[in-house]
Amino acid sequence: MVIDLILEVILTFVVLAITTISAAPIVFYMAPRARWLTRMSLSFVLGFALITLAGIFSAFFSVNSMILQGGVVLAGFGLFLRDWQRIAGCGEERLDREDWMALGIGALYLFVCLLFFDRIIIWMGGDALAHAEIIRMLLDGRTVPISIPPLGSYWEYYPKGFHLFAYPWARVFPMLDVLRALPVLMTAVTPLLLYSMARELGRKDEAVYALILACLVFPAHYSNLIWAGYPTIAAEMLLVAALLAALVDRRLLPIMLLGILFAHGRLLALAGAVLLVWQAAICKRCHIRPVAAG
């Protein structure tokens, strides 16, 4: 079991690094005024969306998804090597005490969850076996149909974004380790996105508390790990990232929303409602301020 845990930790950091690097040049170019930690958090989620969508489009056109997904990663690495000084420089200016606290809490949550799921029989929980079967189909070179409701059958438009993202890693690492590590990573990134939202709104004192609440207090967030709600986990992460993108650069929104569609389509309706209410509140606030000033 110790070897499995070590392998899962390595897998987690490999996925985190490669996925983040794949989209970091785009995020750092489009949101130069956002905080560094905000941009890094968004880079992971955007990288997740891009790799997932590359797999989705490959399924649409019956092409081996590794071709497009590998192309996304290689293109991102090429741009990262060109801009790495701008992305990785000026460490003293980027992270303050609260940032380090957030990263420490996130790392602790990540390790505790990896340790916990290394000790339980994950196949006994929820839909873990069904998710593994879809990834196994991809590994065996079989066609996994992709469609959008109401077109096609339920099997065709059943959300497969998580599975297409997991597929490249399952080609290198054992399937069980992939199913343990990737969802845990997503549930660790989501509170970090909430932390970044609070910081971008200027709520420095509350930001760490928001992260702790999201990690440890709201059971719906991490209970999906036990019941294998992996598509929901992915869509939850993308939804929070979409809200953060609405704060720092709305040009990132379309890719986030498209990612939600193929991660868990029902959450796209929730995302739309939340974004509309958010926008209405912003417009109302902008309307009230001039009146109050007058």
Tab-separated table of C-alpha atoms in Angstrom:
chain	number	residue	atom	x	y	z
A	1	MET	CA	0.000	0.000	0.000
A	2	VAL	CA	2.893	2.368	0.690
A	3	ILE	CA	4.086	1.887	-2.873
A	4	ASP	CA	0.600	2.644	-4.188
A	5	LEU	CA	0.426	5.810	-2.099
A	6	ILE	CA	3.823	6.971	-3.368
A	7	LEU	CA	2.707	6.260	-6.925
A	8	GLU	CA	-0.498	8.257	-6.391
A	9	VAL	CA	1.449	11.222	-4.998
A	10	ILE	CA	3.754	11.134	-8.029
A	11	LEU	CA	0.767	10.864	-10.367
A	12	THR	CA	-0.927	13.826	-8.651
A	13	PHE	CA	2.077	16.110	-9.062
A	14	VAL	CA	2.661	14.998	-12.651
A	15	VAL	CA	-0.964	15.721	-13.595
A	16	LEU	CA	-0.895	19.036	-11.716
A	17	ALA	CA	2.320	20.184	-13.381
A	18	ILE	CA	1.581	19.102	-16.953
A	19	THR	CA	-2.035	20.304	-16.934
A	20	THR	CA	-1.089	23.685	-15.449
A	21	ILE	CA	1.825	24.245	-17.826
A	22	SER	CA	-0.397	23.385	-20.805
A	23	ALA	CA	-2.596	26.453	-20.219
A	24	ALA	CA	-0.425	28.820	-18.155
A	25	PRO	CA	0.784	30.877	-21.153
A	26	ILE	CA	-2.833	31.541	-22.202
A	27	VAL	CA	-3.994	32.560	-18.723
A	28	PHE	CA	-0.957	34.729	-17.996
A	29	TYR	CA	-1.468	36.513	-21.323
A	30	MET	CA	-5.231	37.020	-20.923
A	31	ALA	CA	-5.297	37.948	-17.214
A	32	PRO	CA	-2.079	39.875	-16.508
A	33	ARG	CA	-3.582	41.890	-13.631
A	34	ALA	CA	-4.839	38.912	-11.650
A	35	ARG	CA	-2.876	37.620	-8.681
A	36	TRP	CA	-0.213	35.033	-9.474
A	37	LEU	CA	-1.924	32.287	-7.476
A	38	THR	CA	-5.209	33.083	-9.205
A	39	ARG	CA	-3.594	32.668	-12.599
A	40	MET	CA	-1.948	29.406	-11.611
A	41	SER	CA	-5.261	28.017	-10.312
A	42	LEU	CA	-7.057	29.036	-13.482
A	43	SER	CA	-4.234	27.552	-15.549
A	44	PHE	CA	-4.891	24.092	-14.124
A	45	VAL	CA	-8.625	24.298	-14.793
A	46	LEU	CA	-8.165	25.732	-18.280
A	47	GLY	CA	-5.616	23.007	-19.016
A	48	PHE	CA	-8.137	20.431	-17.795
A	49	ALA	CA	-10.795	21.917	-20.090
A	50	LEU	CA	-8.500	22.061	-23.120
A	51	ILE	CA	-7.246	18.482	-22.723
A	52	THR	CA	-10.809	17.285	-22.135
A	53	LEU	CA	-12.212	19.145	-25.150
A	54	ALA	CA	-9.402	17.790	-27.325
A	55	GLY	CA	-10.554	14.308	-26.324
A	56	ILE	CA	-14.207	15.203	-26.964
A	57	PHE	CA	-13.495	16.506	-30.470
A	58	SER	CA	-11.397	13.414	-31.180
A	59	ALA	CA	-14.386	11.249	-30.257
A	60	PHE	CA	-16.653	13.331	-32.515
A	61	PHE	CA	-14.359	12.727	-35.491
A	62	SER	CA	-13.315	9.163	-34.554
A	63	VAL	CA	-9.647	10.113	-34.152
A	64	ASN	CA	-7.279	8.739	-31.533
A	65	SER	CA	-7.646	11.298	-28.740
A	66	MET	CA	-3.963	11.070	-27.828
A	67	ILE	CA	-3.140	12.941	-31.040
A	68	LEU	CA	-5.135	16.069	-30.186
A	69	GLN	CA	-4.546	15.841	-26.456
A	70	GLY	CA	-0.829	15.422	-26.981
A	71	GLY	CA	-0.915	18.373	-29.369
A	72	VAL	CA	-2.527	20.584	-26.703
A	73	VAL	CA	0.150	19.615	-24.174
A	74	LEU	CA	3.032	20.086	-26.624
A	75	ALA	CA	1.729	23.466	-27.777
A	76	GLY	CA	1.338	24.575	-24.164
A	77	PHE	CA	4.850	23.418	-23.295
A	78	GLY	CA	6.253	25.266	-26.298
A	79	LEU	CA	4.592	28.516	-25.245
A	80	PHE	CA	5.630	27.934	-21.630
A	81	LEU	CA	9.290	27.543	-22.605
A	82	ARG	CA	9.030	30.800	-24.541
A	83	ASP	CA	7.414	32.707	-21.644
A	84	TRP	CA	8.695	30.828	-18.603
A	85	GLN	CA	10.556	33.821	-17.153
A	86	ARG	CA	7.375	35.919	-17.131
A	87	ILE	CA	5.357	33.052	-15.627
A	88	ALA	CA	7.843	31.805	-13.034
A	89	GLY	CA	9.693	35.017	-12.074
A	90	CYS	CA	9.417	37.496	-9.197
A	91	GLY	CA	8.621	35.029	-6.409
A	92	GLU	CA	8.743	37.574	-3.584
A	93	GLU	CA	5.939	39.622	-5.125
A	94	ARG	CA	3.551	36.762	-5.804
A	95	LEU	CA	2.849	34.868	-2.599
A	96	ASP	CA	2.038	36.448	0.770
A	97	ARG	CA	1.425	34.743	4.114
A	98	GLU	CA	-2.214	33.926	3.311
A	99	ASP	CA	-1.190	32.392	-0.021
A	100	TRP	CA	1.270	30.085	1.705
A	101	MET	CA	-1.383	29.166	4.278
A	102	ALA	CA	-3.815	28.339	1.479
A	103	LEU	CA	-1.244	26.212	-0.311
A	104	GLY	CA	-0.352	24.429	2.924
A	105	ILE	CA	-3.981	23.659	3.784
A	106	GLY	CA	-4.623	22.509	0.212
A	107	ALA	CA	-1.575	20.223	0.279
A	108	LEU	CA	-2.655	18.763	3.637
A	109	TYR	CA	-6.180	18.121	2.321
A	110	LEU	CA	-4.718	16.502	-0.791
A	111	PHE	CA	-2.428	14.167	1.146
A	112	VAL	CA	-5.077	13.192	3.736
A	113	CYS	CA	-7.592	12.326	0.991
A	114	LEU	CA	-5.015	10.332	-0.970
A	115	LEU	CA	-4.108	8.450	2.205
A	116	PHE	CA	-7.767	7.810	3.019
A	117	PHE	CA	-8.702	6.497	-0.412
A	118	ASP	CA	-5.589	4.364	-0.493
A	119	ARG	CA	-7.027	2.570	2.558
A	120	ILE	CA	-10.581	1.879	1.368
A	121	ILE	CA	-12.015	-0.413	-1.282
A	122	ILE	CA	-12.976	2.217	-3.828
A	123	TRP	CA	-14.753	-0.300	-6.065
A	124	MET	CA	-17.441	-0.638	-3.428
A	125	GLY	CA	-18.385	3.045	-3.722
A	126	GLY	CA	-21.001	4.396	-6.115
A	127	ASP	CA	-20.203	4.420	-9.819
A	128	ALA	CA	-16.435	3.878	-9.597
A	129	LEU	CA	-16.633	0.630	-11.554
A	130	ALA	CA	-18.774	2.202	-14.299
A	131	HIS	CA	-16.287	5.071	-14.700
A	132	ALA	CA	-13.436	2.582	-14.862
A	133	GLU	CA	-15.239	0.630	-17.598
A	134	ILE	CA	-15.542	3.740	-19.784
A	135	ILE	CA	-11.836	4.505	-19.382
A	136	ARG	CA	-11.063	0.834	-20.107
A	137	MET	CA	-13.013	1.117	-23.358
A	138	LEU	CA	-10.761	3.997	-24.389
A	139	LEU	CA	-7.656	2.035	-23.410
A	140	ASP	CA	-8.859	-0.892	-25.510
A	141	GLY	CA	-9.264	1.361	-28.550
A	142	ARG	CA	-13.049	1.094	-28.626
A	143	THR	CA	-15.324	3.955	-29.639
A	144	VAL	CA	-16.940	5.917	-26.837
A	145	PRO	CA	-19.883	7.842	-28.356
A	146	ILE	CA	-20.233	11.547	-27.564
A	147	SER	CA	-23.404	13.551	-28.046
A	148	ILE	CA	-25.251	16.550	-26.603
A	149	PRO	CA	-28.775	16.308	-25.132
A	150	PRO	CA	-31.349	15.825	-26.540
A	151	LEU	CA	-29.451	14.408	-29.534
A	152	GLY	CA	-28.531	10.752	-29.352
A	153	SER	CA	-29.242	8.234	-26.611
A	154	TYR	CA	-28.527	8.647	-22.907
A	155	TRP	CA	-25.362	6.578	-23.266
A	156	GLU	CA	-24.125	8.895	-26.027
A	157	TYR	CA	-24.599	12.128	-24.097
A	158	TYR	CA	-23.715	10.721	-20.696
A	159	PRO	CA	-20.923	13.143	-19.566
A	160	LYS	CA	-17.531	11.704	-20.477
A	161	GLY	CA	-15.253	14.703	-19.972
A	162	PHE	CA	-13.647	13.232	-16.849
A	163	HIS	CA	-13.001	9.922	-18.574
A	164	LEU	CA	-11.347	11.512	-21.608
A	165	PHE	CA	-9.127	13.577	-19.321
A	166	ALA	CA	-8.237	10.496	-17.269
A	167	TYR	CA	-7.509	8.359	-20.338
A	168	PRO	CA	-3.954	9.651	-21.119
A	169	TRP	CA	-2.875	9.207	-17.494
A	170	ALA	CA	-4.391	5.707	-17.369
A	171	ARG	CA	-2.124	4.758	-20.249
A	172	VAL	CA	0.895	5.387	-18.013
A	173	PHE	CA	-0.341	4.750	-14.458
A	174	PRO	CA	-2.535	1.947	-13.040
A	175	MET	CA	-6.262	2.524	-13.457
A	176	LEU	CA	-7.050	2.346	-9.728
A	177	ASP	CA	-4.407	4.951	-8.905
A	178	VAL	CA	-5.841	7.273	-11.551
A	179	LEU	CA	-9.369	6.919	-10.157
A	180	ARG	CA	-8.092	7.641	-6.669
A	181	ALA	CA	-5.794	10.566	-7.430
A	182	LEU	CA	-7.510	12.669	-10.112
A	183	PRO	CA	-10.812	13.313	-8.279
A	184	VAL	CA	-8.918	14.164	-5.087
A	185	LEU	CA	-6.811	16.665	-7.019
A	186	MET	CA	-9.934	18.336	-8.410
A	187	THR	CA	-11.521	18.622	-4.970
A	188	ALA	CA	-8.291	20.235	-3.719
A	189	VAL	CA	-8.145	22.752	-6.579
A	190	THR	CA	-11.778	23.858	-6.113
A	191	PRO	CA	-11.252	25.422	-2.621
A	192	LEU	CA	-8.130	27.133	-3.960
A	193	LEU	CA	-10.293	28.700	-6.674
A	194	LEU	CA	-12.732	29.914	-3.991
A	195	TYR	CA	-9.803	31.347	-2.051
A	196	SER	CA	-8.666	33.167	-5.184
A	197	MET	CA	-12.171	34.556	-5.726
A	198	ALA	CA	-12.162	36.051	-2.228
A	199	ARG	CA	-8.714	37.541	-2.762
A	200	GLU	CA	-9.675	39.035	-6.121
A	201	LEU	CA	-12.712	40.621	-4.430
A	202	GLY	CA	-10.391	42.189	-1.872
A	203	ARG	CA	-11.558	39.972	1.025
A	204	LYS	CA	-8.127	38.933	2.275
A	205	ASP	CA	-9.205	38.138	5.839
A	206	GLU	CA	-12.039	35.832	4.759
A	207	ALA	CA	-10.215	34.046	1.934
A	208	VAL	CA	-8.477	31.378	4.045
A	209	TYR	CA	-11.702	30.667	5.942
A	210	ALA	CA	-13.494	30.155	2.616
A	211	LEU	CA	-10.850	27.605	1.641
A	212	ILE	CA	-11.140	25.743	4.958
A	213	LEU	CA	-14.934	25.646	4.720
A	214	ALA	CA	-14.809	24.282	1.178
A	215	CYS	CA	-12.253	21.625	2.094
A	216	LEU	CA	-13.579	20.332	5.369
A	217	VAL	CA	-17.075	21.574	6.236
A	218	PHE	CA	-19.330	21.159	3.188
A	219	PRO	CA	-19.944	17.388	2.900
A	220	ALA	CA	-21.367	17.593	-0.631
A	221	HIS	CA	-17.943	18.715	-1.844
A	222	TYR	CA	-15.948	15.689	-0.779
A	223	SER	CA	-18.721	13.065	-0.462
A	224	ASN	CA	-18.594	12.787	-4.262
A	225	LEU	CA	-15.202	11.158	-3.764
A	226	ILE	CA	-16.781	8.350	-1.747
A	227	TRP	CA	-19.704	7.834	-4.135
A	228	ALA	CA	-17.580	8.257	-7.271
A	229	GLY	CA	-19.326	11.388	-8.563
A	230	TYR	CA	-16.308	12.152	-10.718
A	231	PRO	CA	-18.126	14.035	-13.526
A	232	THR	CA	-19.830	16.175	-10.866
A	233	ILE	CA	-16.477	16.895	-9.231
A	234	ALA	CA	-15.058	18.055	-12.565
A	235	ALA	CA	-18.076	20.259	-13.307
A	236	GLU	CA	-17.976	21.737	-9.795
A	237	MET	CA	-14.345	22.737	-10.302
A	238	LEU	CA	-15.113	24.262	-13.704
A	239	LEU	CA	-18.116	26.148	-12.308
A	240	VAL	CA	-16.057	27.847	-9.587
A	241	ALA	CA	-13.339	28.567	-12.163
A	242	ALA	CA	-15.964	30.162	-14.417
A	243	LEU	CA	-16.966	32.515	-11.596
A	244	LEU	CA	-13.317	33.397	-11.025
A	245	ALA	CA	-12.863	33.958	-14.763
A	246	ALA	CA	-15.831	36.346	-14.699
A	247	LEU	CA	-13.829	38.413	-12.206
A	248	VAL	CA	-10.428	38.450	-13.910
A	249	ASP	CA	-11.054	37.936	-17.643
A	250	ARG	CA	-14.341	36.967	-19.269
A	251	ARG	CA	-12.598	35.731	-22.405
A	252	LEU	CA	-11.826	32.556	-20.461
A	253	LEU	CA	-15.518	31.894	-19.802
A	254	PRO	CA	-16.513	30.138	-23.077
A	255	ILE	CA	-13.943	27.375	-22.635
A	256	MET	CA	-14.923	26.901	-18.982
A	257	LEU	CA	-18.618	26.661	-19.871
A	258	LEU	CA	-17.918	24.258	-22.720
A	259	GLY	CA	-15.933	22.150	-20.266
A	260	ILE	CA	-18.909	22.085	-17.870
A	261	LEU	CA	-21.176	20.927	-20.717
A	262	PHE	CA	-19.099	17.815	-21.318
A	263	ALA	CA	-18.149	17.260	-17.669
A	264	HIS	CA	-21.703	17.295	-16.322
A	265	GLY	CA	-24.301	18.986	-18.513
A	266	ARG	CA	-26.888	19.513	-15.783
A	267	LEU	CA	-24.490	21.746	-13.878
A	268	LEU	CA	-24.255	24.000	-16.938
A	269	ALA	CA	-27.799	25.212	-16.177
A	270	LEU	CA	-26.721	26.000	-12.616
A	271	ALA	CA	-23.632	27.772	-13.925
A	272	GLY	CA	-25.737	29.880	-16.261
A	273	ALA	CA	-28.119	30.884	-13.482
A	274	VAL	CA	-25.307	31.758	-11.084
A	275	LEU	CA	-23.479	33.831	-13.695
A	276	LEU	CA	-26.653	35.703	-14.650
A	277	VAL	CA	-27.419	36.543	-11.008
A	278	TRP	CA	-23.776	37.558	-10.503
A	279	GLN	CA	-23.917	39.856	-13.529
A	280	ALA	CA	-27.240	41.349	-12.396
A	281	ALA	CA	-25.760	42.098	-8.963
A	282	ILE	CA	-22.739	43.794	-10.547
A	283	CYS	CA	-24.949	45.916	-12.806
A	284	LYS	CA	-27.180	46.839	-9.860
A	285	ARG	CA	-24.183	47.853	-7.773
A	286	CYS	CA	-22.788	49.987	-10.604
A	287	HIS	CA	-26.207	51.649	-10.934
A	288	ILE	CA	-26.547	52.357	-7.201
A	289	ARG	CA	-23.084	53.870	-6.742
A	290	PRO	CA	-23.610	56.939	-9.020
A	291	VAL	CA	-26.997	57.599	-7.368
A	292	ALA	CA	-25.453	57.391	-3.900
A	293	ALA	CA	-22.602	59.654	-4.968
A	294	GLY	CA	-25.100	62.213	-6.288
